[in-house]
Coordinates of C-alpha atoms and ligand atoms in Angstrom, one line a residue:
M1 CA 24.6 5.8 -12.3
G2 CA 21.8 8.2 -12.5
T3 CA 21.0 10.4 -9.7
I4 CA 17.0 10.3 -8.1
N5 CA 15.8 13.6 -7.6
H6 CA 13.4 15.4 -5.4
L7 CA 10.2 16.2 -6.5
I8 CA 9.1 19.7 -5.8
H9 CA 6.3 22.1 -7.2
G10 CA 5.4 19.2 -9.5
E11 CA 9.0 19.4 -10.8
S12 CA 11.6 17.0 -10.6
V13 CA 14.8 18.9 -8.7
A14 CA 18.4 18.3 -8.7
G15 CA 20.3 18.2 -5.6
T16 CA 22.7 20.7 -4.6
G17 CA 25.1 18.9 -2.5
R18 CA 25.3 15.5 -0.8
S19 CA 24.2 12.3 -2.2
A20 CA 24.1 8.4 -1.0
D21 CA 24.4 5.5 -3.0
V22 CA 21.1 3.0 -3.3
F23 CA 22.1 -0.4 -3.9
N24 CA 20.7 -3.8 -5.2
P25 CA 20.8 -5.8 -2.3
S26 CA 20.4 -9.0 -4.6
T27 CA 23.6 -8.1 -6.1
G28 CA 25.6 -6.0 -3.8
D29 CA 25.9 -3.3 -6.3
A30 CA 25.2 0.4 -6.2
I31 CA 22.6 1.3 -8.7
H32 CA 21.9 4.8 -8.4
K33 CA 22.4 7.8 -6.0
V34 CA 20.0 9.5 -4.5
A35 CA 20.2 13.4 -3.8
L36 CA 20.2 14.1 -0.2
A37 CA 18.6 17.5 0.6
D38 CA 20.0 20.3 2.4
T39 CA 18.2 23.1 4.8
A40 CA 17.8 25.3 1.9
T41 CA 16.2 22.5 -0.3
V42 CA 13.6 21.4 2.4
Q43 CA 12.6 25.2 2.9
Q44 CA 12.0 25.2 -1.0
A45 CA 9.3 22.2 -0.5
I46 CA 8.3 24.0 2.7
D47 CA 7.4 27.1 0.5
S48 CA 5.6 25.2 -2.3
A49 CA 3.4 23.5 0.2
K50 CA 2.5 26.8 1.9
T51 CA 1.5 28.3 -1.4
A52 CA -0.5 25.3 -2.3
F53 CA -2.3 25.3 0.9
P54 CA -5.0 28.0 1.0
A55 CA -6.8 27.1 -2.5
W56 CA -6.3 23.3 -1.4
R57 CA -7.8 23.6 2.3
N58 CA -10.7 25.3 0.1
T59 CA -11.0 22.8 -2.5
P60 CA -14.3 20.7 -1.9
A61 CA -13.5 17.2 -0.2
A62 CA -15.1 15.7 -3.2
K63 CA -12.9 17.1 -5.4
R64 CA -9.9 16.0 -3.5
A65 CA -11.5 12.4 -3.6
Q66 CA -12.0 12.2 -6.9
I67 CA -8.1 12.7 -7.5
M68 CA -7.7 9.6 -5.1
F69 CA -9.9 7.7 -7.2
R70 CA -7.6 8.0 -10.2
F71 CA -4.6 7.7 -8.0
K72 CA -5.6 4.4 -6.9
Q73 CA -6.4 3.3 -10.9
L74 CA -3.1 4.4 -11.5
L75 CA -1.4 2.3 -8.8
E76 CA -3.4 -0.6 -10.0
Q77 CA -2.3 -0.1 -13.2
H78 CA 1.5 0.2 -12.5
E79 CA 1.4 -2.7 -9.9
A80 CA 4.1 -4.6 -12.0
E81 CA 6.4 -1.6 -12.4
I82 CA 6.1 -0.6 -8.6
S83 CA 6.6 -3.8 -7.3
K84 CA 10.0 -4.2 -9.4
L85 CA 11.1 -1.0 -8.2
I86 CA 10.5 -1.8 -4.5
S87 CA 12.1 -5.7 -4.9
E88 CA 15.1 -4.0 -6.9
E89 CA 16.2 -1.6 -4.1
H90 CA 14.9 -3.6 -1.1
G91 CA 15.1 -7.1 -1.7
K92 CA 11.6 -8.3 -0.9
T93 CA 10.2 -10.9 -3.4
L94 CA 7.9 -9.7 -6.0
E95 CA 4.9 -11.2 -4.4
D96 CA 6.0 -9.7 -1.0
A97 CA 6.3 -6.4 -2.9
A98 CA 3.0 -6.6 -4.7
G99 CA 1.2 -7.5 -1.2
E100 CA 2.6 -4.0 0.6
L101 CA 1.3 -2.2 -2.5
K102 CA -2.1 -3.4 -2.1
R103 CA -2.0 -2.8 1.6
G104 CA -0.9 0.7 0.6
I105 CA -3.9 0.9 -2.0
E106 CA -6.5 0.3 1.0
N107 CA -5.3 3.4 2.5
V108 CA -5.8 5.1 -1.1
E109 CA -9.4 3.7 -0.5
F110 CA -10.1 4.8 2.6
A111 CA -8.8 8.5 1.8
C112 CA -11.6 8.0 -1.4
A113 CA -14.1 8.4 1.3
A114 CA -13.4 12.0 2.4
P115 CA -16.6 13.8 1.8
E116 CA -18.2 11.1 4.5
I117 CA -15.2 11.1 7.1
L118 CA -14.9 15.1 7.1
K119 CA -18.8 15.7 7.6
G120 CA -18.6 16.3 11.0
E121 CA -21.1 16.6 13.5
Y122 CA -24.0 18.8 14.0
S123 CA -26.6 19.3 17.0
R124 CA -29.8 21.4 16.2
N125 CA -30.8 23.4 19.2
V126 CA -28.6 23.1 21.9
G127 CA -30.2 26.0 23.2
P128 CA -32.9 28.7 22.1
N129 CA -32.6 28.9 18.5
I130 CA -28.9 27.7 18.9
D131 CA -27.3 25.0 16.6
A132 CA -23.5 23.7 17.1
W133 CA -21.5 21.8 15.0
S134 CA -18.0 20.5 14.6
D135 CA -15.8 21.0 11.8
F136 CA -12.9 18.8 10.9
Q137 CA -10.2 21.4 9.5
P138 CA -6.9 20.6 8.1
V139 CA -3.7 21.3 10.2
G140 CA -1.7 23.3 7.5
V141 CA 1.6 21.9 6.5
V142 CA 2.5 18.3 7.5
A143 CA 5.1 16.0 7.0
G144 CA 6.1 12.5 7.1
I145 CA 9.4 10.4 7.5
T146 CA 9.2 6.9 6.5
P147 CA 11.2 3.7 6.8
F148 CA 13.0 1.5 4.7
N149 CA 11.2 -1.6 4.9
F150 CA 7.8 -0.4 3.6
P151 CA 8.9 2.1 0.7
A152 CA 5.1 1.9 -0.7
M153 CA 2.9 1.3 1.8
V154 CA 4.1 3.6 4.8
P155 CA 4.0 6.7 2.9
L156 CA 0.4 5.7 1.7
W157 CA -0.5 5.2 5.4
M158 CA 0.1 8.9 5.6
Y159 CA 0.0 11.2 2.5
P160 CA -3.5 10.1 1.0
L161 CA -5.7 10.7 4.2
A162 CA -3.5 13.9 5.3
I163 CA -4.0 15.4 1.6
V164 CA -7.7 14.4 1.4
C165 CA -8.0 16.5 4.7
G166 CA -6.9 19.2 3.2
N167 CA -3.5 19.5 4.2
C168 CA -0.2 19.9 2.0
F169 CA 2.5 17.1 2.5
I170 CA 6.1 16.9 2.5
L171 CA 7.6 13.4 2.3
K172 CA 10.9 12.4 3.2
P173 CA 11.2 8.7 2.4
S174 CA 14.1 6.5 3.6
E175 CA 17.2 7.2 1.3
R176 CA 18.0 3.0 1.1
D177 CA 15.0 2.5 -1.4
P178 CA 13.7 5.6 -2.6
S179 CA 12.7 5.1 -6.1
S180 CA 9.3 3.2 -5.8
T181 CA 8.1 5.8 -3.2
L182 CA 9.3 8.7 -5.9
Y183 CA 7.3 7.0 -8.7
I184 CA 4.1 6.4 -6.4
A185 CA 4.2 10.2 -5.9
Q186 CA 4.4 11.2 -9.4
L187 CA 1.7 9.3 -9.8
L188 CA -0.7 11.1 -7.7
Q189 CA 0.9 14.2 -9.8
E190 CA -0.8 12.6 -12.9
A191 CA -3.8 12.0 -11.1
G192 CA -4.2 15.6 -10.7
L193 CA -3.0 16.8 -7.7
P194 CA -2.0 20.6 -7.8
K195 CA 1.6 21.4 -7.7
G196 CA 3.0 21.7 -4.4
V197 CA 0.1 19.4 -2.5
L198 CA 2.6 16.7 -2.3
N199 CA 6.5 17.6 -2.4
V200 CA 9.3 14.7 -2.0
V201 CA 12.4 15.7 -0.6
H202 CA 15.3 12.9 -0.4
G203 CA 17.7 13.1 2.8
D204 CA 18.8 12.0 6.1
K205 CA 19.3 13.8 9.3
E206 CA 19.8 16.8 8.0
A207 CA 16.7 16.9 5.9
V208 CA 14.6 15.8 9.0
D209 CA 16.0 18.2 11.4
A210 CA 14.9 21.1 9.1
L211 CA 11.9 19.3 8.7
I212 CA 11.6 19.3 12.7
E213 CA 12.6 23.0 13.0
A214 CA 10.6 24.5 10.7
P215 CA 7.7 26.7 12.1
E216 CA 5.3 26.2 9.3
V217 CA 5.4 22.8 9.7
K218 CA 2.5 22.0 11.9
A219 CA 2.6 17.9 12.2
L220 CA 5.4 15.2 12.0
S221 CA 4.4 11.6 11.5
F222 CA 7.4 9.3 11.6
V223 CA 7.7 5.4 11.4
G224 CA 11.3 4.0 11.9
S225 CA 13.3 2.8 14.4
T226 CA 12.7 3.5 18.2
P227 CA 15.5 5.8 19.0
I228 CA 15.0 7.9 16.3
A229 CA 11.3 8.0 16.8
E230 CA 11.9 9.0 20.3
Y231 CA 13.9 12.2 19.0
I232 CA 11.6 13.2 16.4
Y233 CA 8.8 13.2 19.0
A234 CA 10.8 15.0 21.8
E235 CA 11.9 17.7 19.3
G236 CA 8.7 18.1 17.3
T237 CA 6.4 18.5 20.5
K238 CA 9.3 20.7 22.1
R239 CA 8.3 23.1 19.0
G240 CA 4.8 23.0 19.6
K241 CA 4.4 20.3 16.7
R242 CA 1.6 17.5 16.5
V243 CA 3.8 14.1 16.3
Q244 CA 3.0 10.9 16.0
A245 CA 6.2 8.5 16.2
L246 CA 5.9 4.9 15.3
G247 CA 9.0 2.7 16.5
G248 CA 10.5 -0.8 16.5
A249 CA 8.9 -4.4 17.9
K250 CA 9.5 -7.4 19.2
N251 CA 6.5 -9.4 18.4
H252 CA 5.6 -12.7 20.2
A253 CA 3.5 -15.6 19.2
V254 CA 2.1 -17.6 22.2
L255 CA 1.7 -21.6 21.1
M256 CA -1.0 -23.0 23.6
P257 CA -0.6 -26.7 24.1
D258 CA -4.0 -26.9 22.2
A259 CA -3.1 -24.9 19.1
D260 CA -3.4 -26.4 15.5
L261 CA 0.2 -27.0 15.1
D262 CA 0.4 -27.3 11.5
N263 CA -1.3 -24.1 10.7
A264 CA 0.5 -22.3 13.6
V265 CA 3.9 -23.3 12.1
S266 CA 2.9 -22.2 8.4
A267 CA 1.6 -18.8 10.0
L268 CA 5.2 -18.9 11.8
M269 CA 7.0 -19.3 8.8
G270 CA 5.5 -16.4 6.7
A271 CA 5.6 -13.9 9.7
A272 CA 9.3 -15.0 11.0
Y273 CA 10.7 -15.2 7.9
G274 CA 8.7 -13.2 4.8
S275 CA 10.5 -9.9 3.9
C276 CA 13.5 -11.4 5.4
G277 CA 12.0 -10.6 9.1
E278 CA 12.4 -7.0 8.0
R279 CA 8.7 -6.3 9.2
C280 CA 7.6 -4.1 12.2
M281 CA 5.0 -6.9 12.8
A282 CA 7.4 -9.8 12.0
I283 CA 7.1 -12.5 14.6
S284 CA 10.6 -12.7 16.2
V285 CA 9.9 -14.7 19.6
A286 CA 7.5 -18.0 19.7
V287 CA 6.5 -18.5 23.3
C288 CA 5.7 -22.1 23.8
V289 CA 3.6 -23.2 26.5
G290 CA 5.0 -26.6 27.5
D291 CA 8.1 -28.4 26.2
Q292 CA 5.9 -30.8 24.5
I293 CA 4.3 -28.2 22.0
A294 CA 8.1 -26.5 21.8
D295 CA 9.4 -30.0 20.7
A296 CA 6.7 -30.7 18.1
M297 CA 6.8 -27.1 17.2
I298 CA 10.8 -27.4 16.2
E299 CA 10.6 -30.4 14.7
K300 CA 8.4 -28.8 12.3
L301 CA 10.2 -25.8 11.7
K302 CA 13.6 -27.2 11.4
P303 CA 13.2 -28.8 7.8
Q304 CA 10.9 -25.6 6.4
I305 CA 13.3 -23.5 7.6
K306 CA 16.2 -25.4 5.9
A307 CA 14.0 -25.2 2.5
L308 CA 13.4 -21.7 2.3
K309 CA 13.7 -20.5 -1.4
I310 CA 15.9 -17.7 -0.9
G311 CA 17.6 -15.8 -3.7
A312 CA 17.2 -12.3 -5.9
G313 CA 13.9 -10.4 -4.7
T314 CA 13.5 -9.8 -8.2
S315 CA 13.3 -13.4 -9.1
C316 CA 9.4 -15.0 -9.0
G317 CA 8.6 -17.8 -6.8
L318 CA 11.0 -17.2 -3.8
D319 CA 10.3 -17.2 -0.1
M320 CA 13.3 -14.8 0.9
G321 CA 15.3 -12.5 -0.7
P322 CA 18.4 -10.4 0.9
L323 CA 18.4 -8.1 3.7
V324 CA 18.6 -4.2 2.6
T325 CA 22.5 -3.4 3.1
G326 CA 25.3 -5.3 3.7
A327 CA 25.7 -3.2 7.2
H328 CA 22.7 -4.5 8.3
R329 CA 23.2 -8.0 7.2
D330 CA 26.5 -7.7 9.3
K331 CA 24.7 -6.5 12.1
V332 CA 21.9 -9.5 12.3
Q333 CA 24.7 -12.0 11.9
G334 CA 26.1 -10.3 15.0
Y335 CA 23.0 -11.0 16.9
V336 CA 23.1 -14.7 15.8
D337 CA 27.0 -14.7 17.0
A338 CA 25.8 -13.2 20.4
G339 CA 23.1 -15.8 20.9
V340 CA 25.5 -18.7 20.6
A341 CA 27.9 -16.9 23.0
A342 CA 25.3 -16.3 25.5
G343 CA 24.0 -20.2 25.4
A344 CA 21.0 -20.3 23.5
E345 CA 20.7 -23.4 21.0
L346 CA 20.9 -22.4 17.5
V347 CA 18.7 -25.4 15.9
V348 CA 19.0 -23.7 12.3
D349 CA 22.2 -21.5 11.1
G350 CA 21.6 -19.5 8.3
R351 CA 25.0 -17.7 8.2
G352 CA 27.4 -18.1 5.7
L353 CA 24.9 -18.5 3.0
S354 CA 26.0 -17.5 -0.5
V355 CA 23.3 -17.5 -3.6
A356 CA 24.6 -18.5 -6.8
G357 CA 25.2 -16.0 -9.4
N358 CA 24.6 -13.2 -6.6
E359 CA 27.6 -14.0 -4.3
K360 CA 28.0 -10.5 -3.4
G361 CA 24.2 -10.2 -2.0
F362 CA 23.1 -9.1 1.3
F363 CA 21.8 -12.5 2.0
L364 CA 21.5 -14.5 5.6
G365 CA 19.8 -17.9 5.9
G366 CA 17.0 -18.5 8.1
C367 CA 18.4 -19.0 11.8
L368 CA 16.2 -20.8 14.7
F369 CA 17.4 -20.3 18.4
D370 CA 16.0 -22.5 21.0
R371 CA 15.8 -22.2 24.9
V372 CA 16.2 -18.2 24.7
T373 CA 16.0 -16.6 28.0
P374 CA 14.7 -12.8 28.6
E375 CA 18.3 -11.3 29.5
M376 CA 19.5 -12.2 26.0
S377 CA 20.1 -9.6 23.8
I378 CA 18.8 -11.6 21.0
Y379 CA 15.7 -11.5 23.4
K380 CA 15.6 -8.0 24.3
E381 CA 16.3 -6.3 21.0
E382 CA 14.9 -6.1 17.8
I383 CA 17.0 -7.7 15.3
F384 CA 15.1 -7.1 12.0
G385 CA 16.5 -9.8 10.3
P386 CA 15.2 -13.8 9.8
V387 CA 15.8 -15.2 13.2
L388 CA 13.1 -16.6 15.2
C389 CA 13.8 -17.0 19.0
V390 CA 12.1 -19.9 21.2
V391 CA 11.1 -19.3 24.7
R392 CA 9.7 -22.1 26.5
V393 CA 7.4 -21.0 29.8
N394 CA 4.7 -23.1 31.7
S395 CA 1.5 -21.1 31.5
L396 CA -0.2 -18.6 29.6
E397 CA 0.2 -16.3 32.5
E398 CA 3.9 -17.0 32.4
A399 CA 3.9 -16.1 28.6
M400 CA 1.5 -12.9 29.1
Q401 CA 4.0 -11.4 31.9
L402 CA 6.8 -12.0 29.4
I403 CA 5.3 -10.4 26.8
N404 CA 3.8 -7.6 29.1
D405 CA 7.3 -6.8 30.8
H406 CA 8.8 -6.3 27.3
E407 CA 9.9 -2.5 26.5
Y408 CA 8.0 -3.2 23.1
G409 CA 4.4 -3.6 22.4
N410 CA 3.5 -3.2 18.7
G411 CA 2.0 -6.8 17.8
T412 CA 1.3 -10.0 19.1
C413 CA -0.7 -13.0 18.6
I414 CA -1.9 -16.5 20.2
F415 CA -2.5 -20.0 18.9
T416 CA -5.2 -21.7 20.5
R417 CA -8.5 -23.6 20.1
D418 CA -9.6 -22.2 23.7
G419 CA -11.7 -18.9 23.4
E420 CA -11.2 -18.6 27.5
S421 CA -7.2 -18.3 26.9
A422 CA -7.8 -16.2 23.5
R423 CA -10.4 -13.8 25.7
L424 CA -8.2 -13.1 28.4
F425 CA -5.2 -12.5 26.1
C426 CA -6.9 -10.1 24.1
D427 CA -7.9 -8.3 27.4
E428 CA -4.8 -8.3 29.4
I429 CA -1.9 -8.2 26.9
E430 CA -0.3 -4.8 26.6
V431 CA 0.3 -4.5 23.0
G432 CA -1.7 -2.5 20.7
M433 CA -2.0 -4.6 17.7
V434 CA -3.2 -8.3 18.8
G435 CA -3.9 -11.7 16.5
V436 CA -6.1 -14.6 17.5
N437 CA -4.7 -17.4 15.1
V438 CA -3.3 -14.5 13.0
P439 CA 0.3 -14.0 13.1
L440 CA 0.5 -10.8 11.4
P441 CA -2.5 -8.6 12.8
V442 CA -1.8 -5.3 11.0
P443 CA -5.2 -3.6 11.0
V444 CA -7.3 -2.5 7.7
A445 CA -7.3 0.6 6.6
Y446 CA -10.6 1.4 8.1
H447 CA -9.3 0.7 11.5
S448 CA -6.1 2.4 13.0
F449 CA -2.3 1.0 13.4
G450 CA -0.3 1.2 16.3
G451 CA 1.7 -0.2 18.9
W452 CA 2.3 0.4 22.7
K453 CA 4.9 1.2 25.0
R454 CA 8.2 2.0 23.1
S455 CA 6.5 1.2 20.0
L456 CA 4.6 4.5 19.5
F457 CA 5.1 7.6 20.7
G458 CA 2.2 10.2 20.8
D459 CA -1.8 9.7 21.2
L460 CA -2.9 8.7 18.2
H461 CA -2.5 5.6 15.9
A462 CA -1.8 5.8 12.4
Y463 CA -4.2 6.0 9.5
G464 CA -8.2 5.1 9.6
P465 CA -10.1 7.1 12.2
D466 CA -7.1 8.1 14.0
G467 CA -5.1 9.2 11.3
V468 CA -8.3 11.7 10.5
R469 CA -8.2 12.7 13.9
F470 CA -4.4 13.2 13.6
Y471 CA -4.6 15.3 10.1
T472 CA -7.6 17.6 11.4
R473 CA -8.2 20.3 13.9
R474 CA -11.4 20.0 15.5
K475 CA -13.4 23.5 15.6
A476 CA -16.8 24.0 17.3
I477 CA -19.2 26.5 16.2
T478 CA -22.1 27.3 18.1
Q479 CA -24.5 29.9 16.0
R480 CA -27.7 31.7 17.3
W481 CA -30.3 32.9 14.5
P482 CA -33.1 34.4 16.6
Q483 CA -36.3 33.8 15.1
R484 CA -37.6 37.3 16.1
A485 CA -35.5 40.2 16.9
T486 CA -36.3 39.9 20.6
H487 CA -34.2 42.3 23.4
E488 CA -32.1 40.0 25.5
A489 CA -30.8 41.5 28.6
A490 CA -27.0 40.9 29.8
S491 CA -26.6 37.8 31.6
F492 CA -24.0 37.3 33.9
A493 CA -24.6 33.9 34.8
F494 CA -22.8 31.0 32.7
P495 CA -25.1 30.2 29.9
S496 CA -26.7 26.6 30.3
N497 CA -29.9 24.9 29.8
G498 CA -30.6 24.8 33.4
Ligands
LIG1 P1 15.5 4.4 10.7 O1 14.8 4.5 12.2 O2 16.7 4.1 10.6 O3 14.9 5.4 9.5 C1 13.8 6.0 9.2 C2 13.6 7.3 8.8 O4 14.2 8.3 9.6 C3 14.5 7.3 7.4 O5 13.7 8.0 6.5 C4 15.7 7.9 7.9 O6 16.3 8.6 6.8 C5 15.6 8.8 9.2 N1 16.8 8.5 10.1 C6 17.9 8.1 10.0 N2 18.4 8.6 10.8 C7 18.2 9.8 11.7 C8 18.4 10.7 12.4 N3 19.6 10.6 12.7 N4 17.7 11.6 12.5 C9 16.5 11.9 12.0 N5 16.2 11.0 11.0 C10 16.7 10.0 10.7 O7 14.5 3.0 10.4 P2 14.8 2.1 9.2 O8 15.7 1.0 9.4 O9 14.3 2.6 8.0 O10 13.4 1.0 9.3 C11 13.3 0.1 10.4 C12 13.0 0.4 11.7 O11 11.5 1.0 11.4 C13 12.6 -0.8 12.6 O12 13.0 -0.6 13.7 C14 11.1 -1.0 12.6 O13 10.7 -1.7 13.3 C15 10.4 0.1 12.3 N6 9.2 0.2 11.8 C16 8.2 0.6 12.5 C17 7.0 0.4 11.9 C18 5.5 0.9 13.1 O14 4.6 0.9 12.2 N7 6.0 0.8 14.2 C19 6.7 0.2 10.5 C20 7.6 0.0 9.8 C21 9.2 -0.2 10.3

């Protein structure tokens, strides 16, 4: 079993102490070890980034963008290898892995526009012979800490943009599936990125704490569960850092009585069970307005859930692979047990699934609960597994109240043919990303991604225009070049055009 090493100053650096097992969740076997960085190793990465920063910040934006163009080509060229690495350690299907990579590449494409997005703003003659402009300057050494569920896409939300903005980046990927993340970072080196501009340190809490505590690290981007997001936001901001920390979710889909039911059911199948429900934008609650649509929806969902093609993520043509670890599978199964104990009606039970040839894999079949109520743990908490809960309400207003009262506010959607209902929903719902007949409204790379309430801590959303703001500091410059040397008397009134 080989060990996955760090990438520091363009070199592979072996771990000096602790390591963790990385599993293939489809077989249940440990397939690699990953080095877990200690504080000294993290400091080595910080020193490398600090050394690289002065030259990188002064590299023309167009040159930085050229490296991103080559990176995009390499990512496309290596799609098959990357998808396989993702599938092997995460468990998601190959098609799903390729999809996440493509969404990641969109962020590289956005970063290719660096000369345009960093142009700044200019005003001539704001006063007599005075011009003013705003520059977007890099923040310095910045770090990103990413979750297991999108080992390619979420890191690509962060460092391509941070790097074209002139920053040097330290990435701490999830220790559960680090191979694809590292492989992709190596492709960026191959694309011509100078040493030290991107460093990858693997690790757990010790590495994250070292990044939080280091005064050289000026900004932290985090994506993961809400308790860790809250911790990183509190500890980072306390030390004067910029922090954007994206957390967990409980995403509701509202089905109105006039919804196109067949299409809504297809959309729900993909959004609830795709990637085994391990998506922060997965739909985990279907809120049905009226019993008629609820009954009809459940009748259509039931056979489709039972027919889900489930197997080793790396096989072709599947709907769903395993959950990421045995411990996570047991946790999700525990929620299903709790739902039954609380009195919800388990319409489809995916517990106890065994996949022939992969009996030790971390599998769980699709589960469907009806008659779920807001006080149940399966409704309140993020399950992060293939479990869809149906809540029945009597009106759109009641559905919206339910969603607005939930502590999370990442994504939501409404299925309807009625523009008035859709518009009211978009206006009044307290959620950061909203779909109308679109189940997974993940914004494209030139908009920004982020939830509300306990799904995001910080002022700015991830990537897109907000990402540019997060990874740059605005500097406003006001400059006078008098046409003729004229003497001006001192003025003690505040300067104005009045
Ligand atoms: P996680 O919070 O367990 O881990 C995320 C990162 O934090 C990893 O790099 C991990 O090593 C690190 N970490 C773990 N424990 C830590 C600790 N005690 N101190 C410091 N760092 C620690 O999340 P996960 O299980 O990898 O990912 C799933 C979670 O991420 C879900 O809650 C999901 O909703 C969320 N997520 C959110 C978004 C979003 O955009 N809002 C996107 C993807 C995933």
